[in-house]
JSON list of C-alpha atoms in Angstrom, two decimals:
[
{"chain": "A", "resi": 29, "resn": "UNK", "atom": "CA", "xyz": [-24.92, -127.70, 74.91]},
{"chain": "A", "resi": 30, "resn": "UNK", "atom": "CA", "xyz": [-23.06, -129.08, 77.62]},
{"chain": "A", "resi": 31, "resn": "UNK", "atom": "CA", "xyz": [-23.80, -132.67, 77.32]},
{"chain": "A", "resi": 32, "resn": "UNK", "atom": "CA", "xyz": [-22.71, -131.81, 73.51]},
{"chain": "A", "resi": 33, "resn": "UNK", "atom": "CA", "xyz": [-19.42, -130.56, 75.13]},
{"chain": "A", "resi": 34, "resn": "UNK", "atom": "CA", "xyz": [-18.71, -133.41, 77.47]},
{"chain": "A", "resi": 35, "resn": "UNK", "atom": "CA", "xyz": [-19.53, -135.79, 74.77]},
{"chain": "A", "resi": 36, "resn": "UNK", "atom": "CA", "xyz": [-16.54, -134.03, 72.25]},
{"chain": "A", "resi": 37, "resn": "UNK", "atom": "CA", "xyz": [-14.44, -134.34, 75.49]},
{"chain": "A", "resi": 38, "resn": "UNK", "atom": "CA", "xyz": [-14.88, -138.03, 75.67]},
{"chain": "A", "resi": 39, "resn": "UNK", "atom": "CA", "xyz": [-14.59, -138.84, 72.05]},
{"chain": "A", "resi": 40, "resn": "UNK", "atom": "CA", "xyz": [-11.22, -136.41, 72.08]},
{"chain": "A", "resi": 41, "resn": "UNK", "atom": "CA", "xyz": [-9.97, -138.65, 74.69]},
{"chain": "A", "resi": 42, "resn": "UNK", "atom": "CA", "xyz": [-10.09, -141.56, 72.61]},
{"chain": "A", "resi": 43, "resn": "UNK", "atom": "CA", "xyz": [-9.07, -140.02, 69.85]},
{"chain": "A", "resi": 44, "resn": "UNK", "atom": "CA", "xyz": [-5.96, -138.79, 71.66]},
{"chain": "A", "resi": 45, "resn": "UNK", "atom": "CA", "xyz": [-5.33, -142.72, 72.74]},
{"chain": "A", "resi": 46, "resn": "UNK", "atom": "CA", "xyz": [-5.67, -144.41, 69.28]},
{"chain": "A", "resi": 47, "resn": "UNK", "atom": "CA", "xyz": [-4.02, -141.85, 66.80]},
{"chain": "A", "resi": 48, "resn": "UNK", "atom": "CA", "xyz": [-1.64, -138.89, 67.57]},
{"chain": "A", "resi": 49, "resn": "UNK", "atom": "CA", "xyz": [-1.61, -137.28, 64.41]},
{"chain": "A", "resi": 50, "resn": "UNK", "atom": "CA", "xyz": [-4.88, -136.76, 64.63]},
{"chain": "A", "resi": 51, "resn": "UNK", "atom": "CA", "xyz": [-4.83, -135.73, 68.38]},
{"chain": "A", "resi": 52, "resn": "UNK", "atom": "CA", "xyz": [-3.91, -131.98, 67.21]},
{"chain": "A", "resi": 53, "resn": "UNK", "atom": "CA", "xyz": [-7.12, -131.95, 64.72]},
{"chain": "A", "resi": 54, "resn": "UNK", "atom": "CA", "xyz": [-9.49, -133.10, 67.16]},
{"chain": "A", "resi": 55, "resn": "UNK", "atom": "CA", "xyz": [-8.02, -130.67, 69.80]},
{"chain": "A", "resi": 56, "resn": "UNK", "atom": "CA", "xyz": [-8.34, -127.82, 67.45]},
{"chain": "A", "resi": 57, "resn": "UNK", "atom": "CA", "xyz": [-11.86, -128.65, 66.79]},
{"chain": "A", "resi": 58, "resn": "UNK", "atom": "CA", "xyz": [-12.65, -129.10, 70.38]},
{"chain": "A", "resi": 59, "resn": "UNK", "atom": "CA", "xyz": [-10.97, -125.62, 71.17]},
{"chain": "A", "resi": 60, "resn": "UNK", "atom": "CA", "xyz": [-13.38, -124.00, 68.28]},
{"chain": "A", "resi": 61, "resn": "UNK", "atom": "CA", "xyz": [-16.43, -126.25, 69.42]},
{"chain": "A", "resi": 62, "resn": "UNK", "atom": "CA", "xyz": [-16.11, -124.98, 73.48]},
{"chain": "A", "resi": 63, "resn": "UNK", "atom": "CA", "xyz": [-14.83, -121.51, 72.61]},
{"chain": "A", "resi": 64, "resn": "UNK", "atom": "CA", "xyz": [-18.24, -121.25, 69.84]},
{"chain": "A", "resi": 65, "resn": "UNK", "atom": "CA", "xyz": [-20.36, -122.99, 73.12]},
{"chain": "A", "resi": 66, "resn": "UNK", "atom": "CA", "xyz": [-18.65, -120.22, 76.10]},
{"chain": "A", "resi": 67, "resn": "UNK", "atom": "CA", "xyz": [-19.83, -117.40, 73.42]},
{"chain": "A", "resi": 68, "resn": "UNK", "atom": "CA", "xyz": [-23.19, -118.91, 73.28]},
{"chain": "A", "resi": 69, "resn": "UNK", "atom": "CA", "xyz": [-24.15, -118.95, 76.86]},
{"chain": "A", "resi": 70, "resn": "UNK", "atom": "CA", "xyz": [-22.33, -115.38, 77.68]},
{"chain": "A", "resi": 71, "resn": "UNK", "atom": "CA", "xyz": [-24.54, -113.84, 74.90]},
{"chain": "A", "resi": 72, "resn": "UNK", "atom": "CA", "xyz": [-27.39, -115.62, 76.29]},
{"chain": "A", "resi": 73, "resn": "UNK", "atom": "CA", "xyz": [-27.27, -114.65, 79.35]},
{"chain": "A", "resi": 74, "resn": "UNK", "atom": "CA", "xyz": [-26.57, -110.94, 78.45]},
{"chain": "A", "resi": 75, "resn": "UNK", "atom": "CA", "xyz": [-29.75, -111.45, 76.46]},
{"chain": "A", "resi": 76, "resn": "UNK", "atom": "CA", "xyz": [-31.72, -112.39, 79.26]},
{"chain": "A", "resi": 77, "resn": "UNK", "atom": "CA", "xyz": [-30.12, -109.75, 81.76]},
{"chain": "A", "resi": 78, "resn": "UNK", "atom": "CA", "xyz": [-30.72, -107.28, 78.79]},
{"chain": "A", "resi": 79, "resn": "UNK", "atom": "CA", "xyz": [-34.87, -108.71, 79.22]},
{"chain": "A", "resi": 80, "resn": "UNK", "atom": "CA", "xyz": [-34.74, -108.57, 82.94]},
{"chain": "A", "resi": 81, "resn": "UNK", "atom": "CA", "xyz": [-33.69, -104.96, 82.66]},
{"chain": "A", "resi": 82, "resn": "UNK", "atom": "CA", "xyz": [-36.30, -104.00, 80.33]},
{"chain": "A", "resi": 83, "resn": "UNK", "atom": "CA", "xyz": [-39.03, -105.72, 82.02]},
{"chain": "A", "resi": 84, "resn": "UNK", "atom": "CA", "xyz": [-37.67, -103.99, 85.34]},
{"chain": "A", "resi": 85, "resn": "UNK", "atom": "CA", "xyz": [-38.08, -100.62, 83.42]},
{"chain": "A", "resi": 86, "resn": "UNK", "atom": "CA", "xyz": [-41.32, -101.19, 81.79]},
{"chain": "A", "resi": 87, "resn": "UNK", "atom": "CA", "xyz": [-42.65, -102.44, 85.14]},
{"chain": "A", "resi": 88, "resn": "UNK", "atom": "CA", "xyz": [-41.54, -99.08, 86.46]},
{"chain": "A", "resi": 89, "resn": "UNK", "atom": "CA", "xyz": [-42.57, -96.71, 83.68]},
{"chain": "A", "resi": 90, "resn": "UNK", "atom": "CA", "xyz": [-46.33, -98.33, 84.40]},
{"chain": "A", "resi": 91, "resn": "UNK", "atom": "CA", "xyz": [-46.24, -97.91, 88.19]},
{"chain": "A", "resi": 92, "resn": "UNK", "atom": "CA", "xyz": [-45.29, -94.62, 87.19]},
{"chain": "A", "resi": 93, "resn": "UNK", "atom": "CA", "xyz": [-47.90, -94.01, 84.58]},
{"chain": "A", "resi": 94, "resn": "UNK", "atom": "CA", "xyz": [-50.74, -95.78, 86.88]},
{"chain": "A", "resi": 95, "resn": "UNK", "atom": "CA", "xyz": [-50.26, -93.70, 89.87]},
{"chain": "A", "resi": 96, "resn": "UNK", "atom": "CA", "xyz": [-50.70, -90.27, 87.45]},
{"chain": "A", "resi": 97, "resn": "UNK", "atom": "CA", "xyz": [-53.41, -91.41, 85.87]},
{"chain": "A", "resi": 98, "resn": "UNK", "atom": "CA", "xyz": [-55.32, -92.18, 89.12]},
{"chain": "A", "resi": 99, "resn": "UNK", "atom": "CA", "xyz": [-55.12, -88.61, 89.91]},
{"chain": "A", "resi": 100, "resn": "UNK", "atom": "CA", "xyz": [-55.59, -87.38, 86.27]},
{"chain": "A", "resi": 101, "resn": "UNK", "atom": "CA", "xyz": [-58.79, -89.64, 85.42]},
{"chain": "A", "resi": 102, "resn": "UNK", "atom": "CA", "xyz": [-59.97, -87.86, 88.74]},
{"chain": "A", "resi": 103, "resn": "UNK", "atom": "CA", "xyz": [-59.96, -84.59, 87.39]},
{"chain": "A", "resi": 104, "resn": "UNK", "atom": "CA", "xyz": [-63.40, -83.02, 86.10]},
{"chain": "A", "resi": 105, "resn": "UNK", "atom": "CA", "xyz": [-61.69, -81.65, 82.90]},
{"chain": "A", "resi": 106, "resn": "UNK", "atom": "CA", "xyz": [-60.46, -85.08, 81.77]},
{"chain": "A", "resi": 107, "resn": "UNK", "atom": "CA", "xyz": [-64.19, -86.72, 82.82]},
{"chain": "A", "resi": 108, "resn": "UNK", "atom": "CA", "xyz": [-65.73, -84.40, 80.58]},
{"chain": "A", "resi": 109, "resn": "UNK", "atom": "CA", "xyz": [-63.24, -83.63, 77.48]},
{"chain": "A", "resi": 110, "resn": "UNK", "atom": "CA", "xyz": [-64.83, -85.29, 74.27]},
{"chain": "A", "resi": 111, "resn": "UNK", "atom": "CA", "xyz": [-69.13, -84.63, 75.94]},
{"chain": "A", "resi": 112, "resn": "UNK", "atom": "CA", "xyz": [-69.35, -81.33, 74.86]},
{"chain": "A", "resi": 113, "resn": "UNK", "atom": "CA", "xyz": [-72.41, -80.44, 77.06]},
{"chain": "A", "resi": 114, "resn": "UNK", "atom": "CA", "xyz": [-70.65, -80.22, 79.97]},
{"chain": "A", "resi": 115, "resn": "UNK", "atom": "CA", "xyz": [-67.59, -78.09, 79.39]},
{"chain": "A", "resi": 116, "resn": "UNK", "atom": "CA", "xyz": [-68.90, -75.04, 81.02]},
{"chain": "A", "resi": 117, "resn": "UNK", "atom": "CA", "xyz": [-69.95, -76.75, 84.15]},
{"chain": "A", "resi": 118, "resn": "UNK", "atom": "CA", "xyz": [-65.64, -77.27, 84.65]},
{"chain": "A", "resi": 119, "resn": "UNK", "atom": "CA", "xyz": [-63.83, -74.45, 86.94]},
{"chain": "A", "resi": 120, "resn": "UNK", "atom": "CA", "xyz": [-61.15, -72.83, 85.90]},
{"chain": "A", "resi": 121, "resn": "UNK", "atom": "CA", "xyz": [-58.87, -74.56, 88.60]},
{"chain": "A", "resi": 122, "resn": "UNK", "atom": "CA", "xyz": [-59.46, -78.03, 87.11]},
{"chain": "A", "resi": 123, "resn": "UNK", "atom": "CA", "xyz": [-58.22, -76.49, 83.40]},
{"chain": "A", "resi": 124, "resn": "UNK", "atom": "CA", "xyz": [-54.71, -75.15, 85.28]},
{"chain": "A", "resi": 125, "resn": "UNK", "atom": "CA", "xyz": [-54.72, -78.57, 87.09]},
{"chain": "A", "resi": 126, "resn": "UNK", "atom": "CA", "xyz": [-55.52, -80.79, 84.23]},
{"chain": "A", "resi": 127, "resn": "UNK", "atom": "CA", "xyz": [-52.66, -79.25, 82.46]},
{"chain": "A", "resi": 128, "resn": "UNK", "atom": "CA", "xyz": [-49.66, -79.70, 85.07]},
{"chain": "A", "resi": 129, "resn": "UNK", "atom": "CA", "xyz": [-51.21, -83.21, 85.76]},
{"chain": "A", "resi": 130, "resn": "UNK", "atom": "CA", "xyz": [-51.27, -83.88, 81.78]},
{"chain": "A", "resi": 131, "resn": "UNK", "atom": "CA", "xyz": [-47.51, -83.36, 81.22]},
{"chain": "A", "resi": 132, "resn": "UNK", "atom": "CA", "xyz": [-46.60, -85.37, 83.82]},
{"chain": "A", "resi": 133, "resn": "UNK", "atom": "CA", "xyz": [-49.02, -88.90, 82.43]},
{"chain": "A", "resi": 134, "resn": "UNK", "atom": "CA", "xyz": [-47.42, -88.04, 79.39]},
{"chain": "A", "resi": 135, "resn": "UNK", "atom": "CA", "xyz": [-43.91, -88.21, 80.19]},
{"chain": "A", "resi": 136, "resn": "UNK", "atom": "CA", "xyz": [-44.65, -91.72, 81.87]},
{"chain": "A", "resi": 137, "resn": "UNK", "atom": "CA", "xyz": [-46.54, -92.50, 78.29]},
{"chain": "A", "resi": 138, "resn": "UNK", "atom": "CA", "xyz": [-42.95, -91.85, 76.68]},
{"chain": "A", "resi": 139, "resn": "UNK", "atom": "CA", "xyz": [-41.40, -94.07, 79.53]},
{"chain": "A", "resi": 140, "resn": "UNK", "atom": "CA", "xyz": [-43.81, -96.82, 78.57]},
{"chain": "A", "resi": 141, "resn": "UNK", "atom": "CA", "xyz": [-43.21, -96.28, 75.01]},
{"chain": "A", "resi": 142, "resn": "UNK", "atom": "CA", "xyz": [-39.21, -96.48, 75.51]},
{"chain": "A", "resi": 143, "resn": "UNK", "atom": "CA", "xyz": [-39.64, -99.83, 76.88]},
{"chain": "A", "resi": 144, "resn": "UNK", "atom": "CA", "xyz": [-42.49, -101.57, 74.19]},
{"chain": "A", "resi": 145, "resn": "UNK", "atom": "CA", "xyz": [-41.75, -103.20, 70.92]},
{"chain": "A", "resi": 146, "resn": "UNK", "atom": "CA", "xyz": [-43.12, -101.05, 67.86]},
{"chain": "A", "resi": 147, "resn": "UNK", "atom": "CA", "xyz": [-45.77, -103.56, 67.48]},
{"chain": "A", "resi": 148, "resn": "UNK", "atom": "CA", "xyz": [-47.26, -102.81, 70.99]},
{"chain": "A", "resi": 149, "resn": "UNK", "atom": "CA", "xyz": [-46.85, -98.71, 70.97]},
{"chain": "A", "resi": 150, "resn": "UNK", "atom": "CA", "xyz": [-50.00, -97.72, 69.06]},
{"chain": "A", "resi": 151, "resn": "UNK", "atom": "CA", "xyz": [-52.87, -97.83, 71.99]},
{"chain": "A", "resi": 152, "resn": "UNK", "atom": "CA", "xyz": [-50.11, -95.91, 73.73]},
{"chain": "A", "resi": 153, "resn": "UNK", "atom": "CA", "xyz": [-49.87, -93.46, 71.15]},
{"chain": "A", "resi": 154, "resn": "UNK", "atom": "CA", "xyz": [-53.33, -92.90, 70.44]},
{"chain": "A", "resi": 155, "resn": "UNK", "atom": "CA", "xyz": [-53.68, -92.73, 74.71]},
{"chain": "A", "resi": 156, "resn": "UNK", "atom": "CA", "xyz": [-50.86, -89.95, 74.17]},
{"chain": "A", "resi": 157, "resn": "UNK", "atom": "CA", "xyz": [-52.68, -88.10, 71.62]},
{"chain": "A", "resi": 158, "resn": "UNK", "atom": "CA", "xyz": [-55.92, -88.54, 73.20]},
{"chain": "A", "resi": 159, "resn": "UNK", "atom": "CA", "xyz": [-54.41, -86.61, 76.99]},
{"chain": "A", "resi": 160, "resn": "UNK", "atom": "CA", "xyz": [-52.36, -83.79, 74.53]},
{"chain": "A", "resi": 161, "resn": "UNK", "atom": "CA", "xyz": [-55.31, -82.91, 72.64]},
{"chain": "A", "resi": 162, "resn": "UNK", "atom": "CA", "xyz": [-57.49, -82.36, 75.66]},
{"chain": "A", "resi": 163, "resn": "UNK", "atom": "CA", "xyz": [-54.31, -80.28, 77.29]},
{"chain": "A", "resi": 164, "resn": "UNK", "atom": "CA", "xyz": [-54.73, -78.31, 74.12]},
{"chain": "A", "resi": 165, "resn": "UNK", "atom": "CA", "xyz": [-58.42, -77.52, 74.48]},
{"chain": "A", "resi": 166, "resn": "UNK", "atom": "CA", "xyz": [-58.26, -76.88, 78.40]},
{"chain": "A", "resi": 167, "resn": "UNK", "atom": "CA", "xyz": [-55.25, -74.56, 77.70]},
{"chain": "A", "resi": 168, "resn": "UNK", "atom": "CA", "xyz": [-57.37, -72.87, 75.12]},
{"chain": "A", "resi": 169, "resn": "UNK", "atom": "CA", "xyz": [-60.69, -72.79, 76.99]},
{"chain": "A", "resi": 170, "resn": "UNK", "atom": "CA", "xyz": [-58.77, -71.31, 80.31]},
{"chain": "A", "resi": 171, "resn": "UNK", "atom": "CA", "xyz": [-56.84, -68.62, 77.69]},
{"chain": "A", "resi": 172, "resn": "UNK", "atom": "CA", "xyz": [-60.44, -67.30, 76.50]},
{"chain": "A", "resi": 173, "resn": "UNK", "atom": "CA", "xyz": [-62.47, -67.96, 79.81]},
{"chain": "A", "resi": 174, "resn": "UNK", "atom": "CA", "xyz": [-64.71, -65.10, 79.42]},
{"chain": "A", "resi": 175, "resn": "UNK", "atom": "CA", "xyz": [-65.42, -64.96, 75.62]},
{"chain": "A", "resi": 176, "resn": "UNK", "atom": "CA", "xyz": [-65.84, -68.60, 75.93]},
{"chain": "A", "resi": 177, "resn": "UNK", "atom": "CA", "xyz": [-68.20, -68.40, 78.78]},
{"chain": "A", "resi": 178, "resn": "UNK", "atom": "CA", "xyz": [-70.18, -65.29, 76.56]},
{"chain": "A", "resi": 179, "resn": "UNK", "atom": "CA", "xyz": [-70.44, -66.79, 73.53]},
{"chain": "A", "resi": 180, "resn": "UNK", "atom": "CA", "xyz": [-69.36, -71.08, 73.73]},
{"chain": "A", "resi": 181, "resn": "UNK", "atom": "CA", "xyz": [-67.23, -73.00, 71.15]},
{"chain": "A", "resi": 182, "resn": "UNK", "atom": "CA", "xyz": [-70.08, -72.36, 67.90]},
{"chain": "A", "resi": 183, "resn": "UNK", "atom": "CA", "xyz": [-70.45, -68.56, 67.00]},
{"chain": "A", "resi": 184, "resn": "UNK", "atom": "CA", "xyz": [-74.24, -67.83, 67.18]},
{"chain": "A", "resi": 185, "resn": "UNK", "atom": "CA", "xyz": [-73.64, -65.21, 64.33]},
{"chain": "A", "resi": 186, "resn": "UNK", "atom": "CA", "xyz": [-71.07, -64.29, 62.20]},
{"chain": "A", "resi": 187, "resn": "UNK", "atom": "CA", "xyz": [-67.50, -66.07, 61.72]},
{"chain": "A", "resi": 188, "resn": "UNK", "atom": "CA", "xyz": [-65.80, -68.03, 64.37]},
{"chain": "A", "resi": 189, "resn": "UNK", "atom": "CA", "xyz": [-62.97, -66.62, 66.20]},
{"chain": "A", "resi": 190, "resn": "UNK", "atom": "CA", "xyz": [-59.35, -67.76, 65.76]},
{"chain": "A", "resi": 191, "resn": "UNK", "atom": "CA", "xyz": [-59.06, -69.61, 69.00]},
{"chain": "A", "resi": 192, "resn": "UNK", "atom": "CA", "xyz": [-63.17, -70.99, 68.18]},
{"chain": "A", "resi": 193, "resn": "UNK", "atom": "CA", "xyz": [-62.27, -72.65, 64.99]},
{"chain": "A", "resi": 194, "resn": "UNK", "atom": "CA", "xyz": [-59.28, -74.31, 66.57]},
{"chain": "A", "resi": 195, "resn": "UNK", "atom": "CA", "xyz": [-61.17, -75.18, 69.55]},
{"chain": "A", "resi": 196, "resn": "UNK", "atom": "CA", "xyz": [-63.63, -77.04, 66.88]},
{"chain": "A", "resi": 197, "resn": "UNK", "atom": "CA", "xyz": [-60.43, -78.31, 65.35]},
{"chain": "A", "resi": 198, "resn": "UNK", "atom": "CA", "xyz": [-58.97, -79.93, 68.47]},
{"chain": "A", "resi": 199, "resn": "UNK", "atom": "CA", "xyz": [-62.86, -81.12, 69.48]},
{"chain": "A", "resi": 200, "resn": "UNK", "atom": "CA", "xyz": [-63.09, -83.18, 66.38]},
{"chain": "A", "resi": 201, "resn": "UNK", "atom": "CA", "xyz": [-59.49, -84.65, 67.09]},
{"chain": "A", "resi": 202, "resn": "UNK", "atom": "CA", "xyz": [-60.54, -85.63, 70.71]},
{"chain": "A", "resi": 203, "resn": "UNK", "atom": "CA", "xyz": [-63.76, -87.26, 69.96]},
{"chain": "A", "resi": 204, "resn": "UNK", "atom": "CA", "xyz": [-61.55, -89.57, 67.02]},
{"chain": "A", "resi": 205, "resn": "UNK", "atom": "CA", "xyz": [-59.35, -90.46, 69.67]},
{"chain": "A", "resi": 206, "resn": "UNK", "atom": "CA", "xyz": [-61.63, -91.27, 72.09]},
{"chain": "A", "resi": 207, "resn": "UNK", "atom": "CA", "xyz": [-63.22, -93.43, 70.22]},
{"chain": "A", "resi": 208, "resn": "UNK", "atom": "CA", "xyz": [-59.91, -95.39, 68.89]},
{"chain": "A", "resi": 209, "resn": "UNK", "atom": "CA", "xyz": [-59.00, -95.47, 73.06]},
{"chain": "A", "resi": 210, "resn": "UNK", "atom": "CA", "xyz": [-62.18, -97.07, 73.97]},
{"chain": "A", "resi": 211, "resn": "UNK", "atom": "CA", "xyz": [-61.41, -99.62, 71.32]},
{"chain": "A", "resi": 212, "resn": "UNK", "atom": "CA", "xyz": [-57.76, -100.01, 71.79]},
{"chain": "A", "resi": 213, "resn": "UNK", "atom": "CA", "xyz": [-57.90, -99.80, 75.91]},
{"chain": "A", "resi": 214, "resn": "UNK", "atom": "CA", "xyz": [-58.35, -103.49, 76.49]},
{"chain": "A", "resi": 215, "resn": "UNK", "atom": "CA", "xyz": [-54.61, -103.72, 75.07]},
{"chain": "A", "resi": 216, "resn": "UNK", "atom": "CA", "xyz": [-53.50, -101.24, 77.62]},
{"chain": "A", "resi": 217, "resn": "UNK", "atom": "CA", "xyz": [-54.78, -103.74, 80.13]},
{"chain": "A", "resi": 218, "resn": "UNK", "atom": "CA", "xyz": [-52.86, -106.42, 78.60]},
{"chain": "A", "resi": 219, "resn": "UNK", "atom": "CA", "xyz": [-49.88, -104.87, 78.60]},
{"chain": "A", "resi": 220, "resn": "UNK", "atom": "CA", "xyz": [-50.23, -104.53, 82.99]},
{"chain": "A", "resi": 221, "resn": "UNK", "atom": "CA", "xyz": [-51.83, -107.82, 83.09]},
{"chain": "A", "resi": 222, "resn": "UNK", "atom": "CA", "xyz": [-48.54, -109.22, 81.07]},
{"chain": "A", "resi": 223, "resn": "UNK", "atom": "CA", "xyz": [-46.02, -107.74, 83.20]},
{"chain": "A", "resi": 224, "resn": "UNK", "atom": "CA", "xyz": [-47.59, -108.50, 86.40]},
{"chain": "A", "resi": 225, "resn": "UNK", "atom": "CA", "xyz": [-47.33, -112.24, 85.22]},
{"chain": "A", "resi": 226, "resn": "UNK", "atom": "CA", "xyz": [-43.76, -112.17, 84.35]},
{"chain": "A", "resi": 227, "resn": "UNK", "atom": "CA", "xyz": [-43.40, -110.41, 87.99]},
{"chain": "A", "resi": 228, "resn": "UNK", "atom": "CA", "xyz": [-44.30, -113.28, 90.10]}
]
């Protein structure tokens, strides 16, 4: 663009030097060429400030989201929430823990999100889905500790209870998006491996 510019400023030179009628044309079009070419760059750069800042704020939305998840992935309740078999073994304390612990990956997962073209969101999403329904569950589990503890998800007899059937509800939710996070996770990689190459 620039060499474009000084060349017009050269050949307007000339122009001005052989013909002064046509000194005011050439002028004009100069004006319109460098005023078009000033536009250019300042929207440019504002573009690329405008990319800066987002990468800034995605970087910081997955600091943010890495550091809960260390301590969420640590707790027994999210080890455990899709393998059935072991839900008793969980205390009570992990189910109240899980839950304050859940709310705050997920409002880093809606940083993340803020900051991700549409075509990048859905392993987030399903990641999202995947932590809300288990905060479900453990909320309902740690509601109806005892009867849960008497009698399990399945009624042995009879008709399931009102917080059973949506406890089978939310189970067959979490093992569908468990498996669509195993096989979307490698993309949740990418998306740390890709900023911290644009960081250095």
């Amino acid at each position: 663009m620039i060499v474009v510019m000084v060349g017009l400023v050269g050949l307007t030179i000339r122009i001005l030097k052989v013909n002064g009628a046509g000194a005011w044309l050439a002028l004009v079009i100069l004006g319109f060429i460098a005023g078009t070419g000033a536009l250019l760059i300042k929207v440019s750069a504002q573009l690329d400030n405008e990319q800066r800042m987002r990468s800034a704020l995605l970087g910081a939305a997955l600091s943010h989201y890495d550091s809960r998840s260390v301590y969420l992935n640590r707790n027994s309740w999210m080890r455990v929430c899709g393998d059935t078999s072991k839900y008793q073994l969980i205390p009570p304390q992990d189910l109240r823990s899980f839950n304050s612990m859940s709310r705050d990956t997920l409002e880093t997962i809606d940083e993340v999100l803020q900051q991700l073209p549409a075509s990048s969101q859905e392993p987030w999403r399903v990641r999202r889905a995947l932590i809300s329904a288990c905060s479900e569950q453990a909320k309902l589990f740690e509601a109806n500790w005892d009867e849960w503890h008497a009698s399990g998800v399945t009624p042995t007899q009879g008709q399931a209870e009102p917080w059973q059937k949506e406890a089978m509800r939310l189970q067959s939710e979490i093992d569908a998006l468990r498996k669509q996070d195993k096989e979307l996770s490698p993309k949740v990689d990418e998306a740390f491996e890709r900023f911290k190459s644009d960081s250095r």
